[in-house]
């Protein structure tokens, strides 16, 4: 009875749902990576506060954040030797 007495909807829900899904797809699933980056930067800055420049500090931060990636030193030396 309530359904019959209500006015029909005047908007299409598909474009609204599409917009909501697009916005939801841009949101990160987790903030762990950014939190890890900030905590690493804070730890490095307290230890190396006055001893390093910004370029070196950025490099050390990247090394610390991506420490789970295995690096072959021999490959790096070969690349550096070719340059």
mmCIF file with all atom_site columns, C-alpha atoms in Angstrom:
data_model
loop_
_atom_site.group_PDB
_atom_site.id
_atom_site.type_symbol
_atom_site.label_atom_id
_atom_site.label_alt_id
_atom_site.label_comp_id
_atom_site.label_asym_id
_atom_site.label_entity_id
_atom_site.label_seq_id
_atom_site.pdbx_PDB_ins_code
_atom_site.Cartn_x
_atom_site.Cartn_y
_atom_site.Cartn_z
_atom_site.occupancy
_atom_site.B_iso_or_equiv
_atom_site.pdbx_formal_charge
_atom_site.auth_seq_id
_atom_site.auth_comp_id
_atom_site.auth_asym_id
_atom_site.auth_atom_id
_atom_site.pdbx_PDB_model_num
ATOM 1  C CA . UNK A 1 1  ? 0.000  0.000  0.000   1.00 0.00 ? 1  UNK A CA 1
ATOM 2  C CA . UNK A 1 2  ? 2.802  2.398  0.867   1.00 0.00 ? 2  UNK A CA 1
ATOM 3  C CA . UNK A 1 3  ? 4.516  1.678  -2.446  1.00 0.00 ? 3  UNK A CA 1
ATOM 4  C CA . UNK A 1 4  ? 1.451  2.664  -4.461  1.00 0.00 ? 4  UNK A CA 1
ATOM 5  C CA . UNK A 1 5  ? 0.933  5.923  -2.610  1.00 0.00 ? 5  UNK A CA 1
ATOM 6  C CA . UNK A 1 6  ? 4.544  7.095  -2.884  1.00 0.00 ? 6  UNK A CA 1
ATOM 7  C CA . UNK A 1 7  ? 5.560  9.326  -5.761  1.00 0.00 ? 7  UNK A CA 1
ATOM 8  C CA . UNK A 1 8  ? 7.805  7.805  -8.419  1.00 0.00 ? 8  UNK A CA 1
ATOM 9  C CA . UNK A 1 9  ? 11.480 8.672  -8.186  1.00 0.00 ? 9  UNK A CA 1
ATOM 10 C CA . UNK A 1 10 ? 12.562 11.462 -10.481 1.00 0.00 ? 10 UNK A CA 1
ATOM 11 C CA . UNK A 1 11 ? 16.243 10.509 -10.735 1.00 0.00 ? 11 UNK A CA 1
ATOM 12 C CA . UNK A 1 12 ? 18.165 7.621  -12.153 1.00 0.00 ? 12 UNK A CA 1
ATOM 13 C CA . UNK A 1 13 ? 20.216 5.678  -9.586  1.00 0.00 ? 13 UNK A CA 1
ATOM 14 C CA . UNK A 1 14 ? 22.704 4.202  -12.062 1.00 0.00 ? 14 UNK A CA 1
ATOM 15 C CA . UNK A 1 15 ? 24.761 7.409  -12.563 1.00 0.00 ? 15 UNK A CA 1
ATOM 16 C CA . UNK A 1 16 ? 24.808 7.988  -8.801  1.00 0.00 ? 16 UNK A CA 1
ATOM 17 C CA . UNK A 1 17 ? 25.966 4.417  -8.144  1.00 0.00 ? 17 UNK A CA 1
ATOM 18 C CA . UNK A 1 18 ? 28.588 4.768  -10.842 1.00 0.00 ? 18 UNK A CA 1
ATOM 19 C CA . UNK A 1 19 ? 29.919 7.969  -9.260  1.00 0.00 ? 19 UNK A CA 1
ATOM 20 C CA . UNK A 1 20 ? 30.058 6.369  -5.822  1.00 0.00 ? 20 UNK A CA 1
ATOM 21 C CA . UNK A 1 21 ? 31.954 3.358  -7.186  1.00 0.00 ? 21 UNK A CA 1
ATOM 22 C CA . UNK A 1 22 ? 34.448 5.610  -8.991  1.00 0.00 ? 22 UNK A CA 1
ATOM 23 C CA . UNK A 1 23 ? 35.121 7.577  -5.824  1.00 0.00 ? 23 UNK A CA 1
ATOM 24 C CA . UNK A 1 24 ? 35.440 4.358  -3.824  1.00 0.00 ? 24 UNK A CA 1
ATOM 25 C CA . UNK A 1 25 ? 37.902 2.925  -6.341  1.00 0.00 ? 25 UNK A CA 1
ATOM 26 C CA . UNK A 1 26 ? 40.269 5.854  -5.827  1.00 0.00 ? 26 UNK A CA 1
ATOM 27 C CA . UNK A 1 27 ? 40.444 5.417  -2.055  1.00 0.00 ? 27 UNK A CA 1
ATOM 28 C CA . UNK A 1 28 ? 43.398 3.373  -0.809  1.00 0.00 ? 28 UNK A CA 1
ATOM 29 C CA . UNK A 1 29 ? 42.568 0.003  0.685   1.00 0.00 ? 29 UNK A CA 1
ATOM 30 C CA . UNK A 1 30 ? 45.063 0.546  3.475   1.00 0.00 ? 30 UNK A CA 1
ATOM 31 C CA . UNK A 1 31 ? 47.110 3.370  4.918   1.00 0.00 ? 31 UNK A CA 1
ATOM 32 C CA . UNK A 1 32 ? 49.853 1.050  6.149   1.00 0.00 ? 32 UNK A CA 1
ATOM 33 C CA . UNK A 1 33 ? 52.329 2.068  3.429   1.00 0.00 ? 33 UNK A CA 1
ATOM 34 C CA . UNK A 1 34 ? 52.042 5.766  4.133   1.00 0.00 ? 34 UNK A CA 1
ATOM 35 C CA . UNK A 1 35 ? 52.140 5.187  7.896   1.00 0.00 ? 35 UNK A CA 1
ATOM 36 C CA . UNK A 1 36 ? 55.261 3.058  7.494   1.00 0.00 ? 36 UNK A CA 1
ATOM 37 C CA . UNK A 1 37 ? 56.858 5.786  5.380   1.00 0.00 ? 37 UNK A CA 1
ATOM 38 C CA . UNK A 1 38 ? 56.137 8.485  7.946   1.00 0.00 ? 38 UNK A CA 1
ATOM 39 C CA . UNK A 1 39 ? 57.342 6.403  10.890  1.00 0.00 ? 39 UNK A CA 1
ATOM 40 C CA . UNK A 1 40 ? 60.519 5.507  8.992   1.00 0.00 ? 40 UNK A CA 1
ATOM 41 C CA . UNK A 1 41 ? 61.148 9.141  8.155   1.00 0.00 ? 41 UNK A CA 1
ATOM 42 C CA . UNK A 1 42 ? 60.609 10.187 11.777  1.00 0.00 ? 42 UNK A CA 1
ATOM 43 C CA . UNK A 1 43 ? 63.003 7.495  13.027  1.00 0.00 ? 43 UNK A CA 1
ATOM 44 C CA . UNK A 1 44 ? 65.655 8.437  10.490  1.00 0.00 ? 44 UNK A CA 1
ATOM 45 C CA . UNK A 1 45 ? 65.298 12.152 11.113  1.00 0.00 ? 45 UNK A CA 1
ATOM 46 C CA . UNK A 1 46 ? 65.785 11.807 14.857  1.00 0.00 ? 46 UNK A CA 1
ATOM 47 C CA . UNK A 1 47 ? 68.920 9.725  14.352  1.00 0.00 ? 47 UNK A CA 1
ATOM 48 C CA . UNK A 1 48 ? 70.416 11.678 11.480  1.00 0.00 ? 48 UNK A CA 1
ATOM 49 C CA . UNK A 1 49 ? 68.900 15.093 12.107  1.00 0.00 ? 49 UNK A CA 1
ATOM 50 C CA . UNK A 1 50 ? 71.948 17.309 11.558  1.00 0.00 ? 50 UNK A CA 1
ATOM 51 C CA . UNK A 1 51 ? 74.260 14.877 9.830   1.00 0.00 ? 51 UNK A CA 1
ATOM 52 C CA . UNK A 1 52 ? 72.688 14.488 6.409   1.00 0.00 ? 52 UNK A CA 1
ATOM 53 C CA . UNK A 1 53 ? 71.279 16.519 3.582   1.00 0.00 ? 53 UNK A CA 1
ATOM 54 C CA . UNK A 1 54 ? 67.777 16.106 2.222   1.00 0.00 ? 54 UNK A CA 1
ATOM 55 C CA . UNK A 1 55 ? 68.859 14.042 -0.808  1.00 0.00 ? 55 UNK A CA 1
ATOM 56 C CA . UNK A 1 56 ? 70.627 11.464 1.348   1.00 0.00 ? 56 UNK A CA 1
ATOM 57 C CA . UNK A 1 57 ? 67.753 11.435 3.825   1.00 0.00 ? 57 UNK A CA 1
ATOM 58 C CA . UNK A 1 58 ? 65.303 10.707 0.999   1.00 0.00 ? 58 UNK A CA 1
ATOM 59 C CA . UNK A 1 59 ? 67.512 7.873  -0.229  1.00 0.00 ? 59 UNK A CA 1
ATOM 60 C CA . UNK A 1 60 ? 67.792 6.348  3.244   1.00 0.00 ? 60 UNK A CA 1
ATOM 61 C CA . UNK A 1 61 ? 64.036 6.610  3.713   1.00 0.00 ? 61 UNK A CA 1
ATOM 62 C CA . UNK A 1 62 ? 63.368 4.808  0.426   1.00 0.00 ? 62 UNK A CA 1
ATOM 63 C CA . UNK A 1 63 ? 65.826 2.069  1.370   1.00 0.00 ? 63 UNK A CA 1
ATOM 64 C CA . UNK A 1 64 ? 64.135 1.619  4.729   1.00 0.00 ? 64 UNK A CA 1
ATOM 65 C CA . UNK A 1 65 ? 60.577 1.594  3.359   1.00 0.00 ? 65 UNK A CA 1
ATOM 66 C CA . UNK A 1 66 ? 61.401 -0.880 0.575   1.00 0.00 ? 66 UNK A CA 1
ATOM 67 C CA . UNK A 1 67 ? 63.691 -3.082 2.653   1.00 0.00 ? 67 UNK A CA 1
ATOM 68 C CA . UNK A 1 68 ? 61.714 -6.221 1.748   1.00 0.00 ? 68 UNK A CA 1
ATOM 69 C CA . UNK A 1 69 ? 62.949 -6.050 -1.871  1.00 0.00 ? 69 UNK A CA 1
ATOM 70 C CA . UNK A 1 70 ? 66.007 -8.213 -2.420  1.00 0.00 ? 70 UNK A CA 1
ATOM 71 C CA . UNK A 1 71 ? 68.932 -6.429 -4.057  1.00 0.00 ? 71 UNK A CA 1
ATOM 72 C CA . UNK A 1 72 ? 71.789 -8.136 -5.849  1.00 0.00 ? 72 UNK A CA 1
ATOM 73 C CA . UNK A 1 73 ? 74.899 -6.009 -5.279  1.00 0.00 ? 73 UNK A CA 1
ATOM 74 C CA . UNK A 1 74 ? 76.692 -7.522 -8.257  1.00 0.00 ? 74 UNK A CA 1
ATOM 75 C CA . UNK A 1 75 ? 73.928 -6.405 -10.638 1.00 0.00 ? 75 UNK A CA 1
ATOM 76 C CA . UNK A 1 76 ? 74.061 -2.888 -9.233  1.00 0.00 ? 76 UNK A CA 1
ATOM 77 C CA . UNK A 1 77 ? 77.836 -2.740 -9.660  1.00 0.00 ? 77 UNK A CA 1
ATOM 78 C CA . UNK A 1 78 ? 77.511 -3.918 -13.274 1.00 0.00 ? 78 UNK A CA 1
ATOM 79 C CA . UNK A 1 79 ? 74.911 -1.228 -13.995 1.00 0.00 ? 79 UNK A CA 1
ATOM 80 C CA . UNK A 1 80 ? 77.076 1.450  -12.375 1.00 0.00 ? 80 UNK A CA 1
ATOM 81 C CA . UNK A 1 81 ? 80.144 0.275  -14.315 1.00 0.00 ? 81 UNK A CA 1
ATOM 82 C CA . UNK A 1 82 ? 78.290 0.552  -17.636 1.00 0.00 ? 82 UNK A CA 1
ATOM 83 C CA . UNK A 1 83 ? 77.137 4.122  -16.919 1.00 0.00 ? 83 UNK A CA 1
#
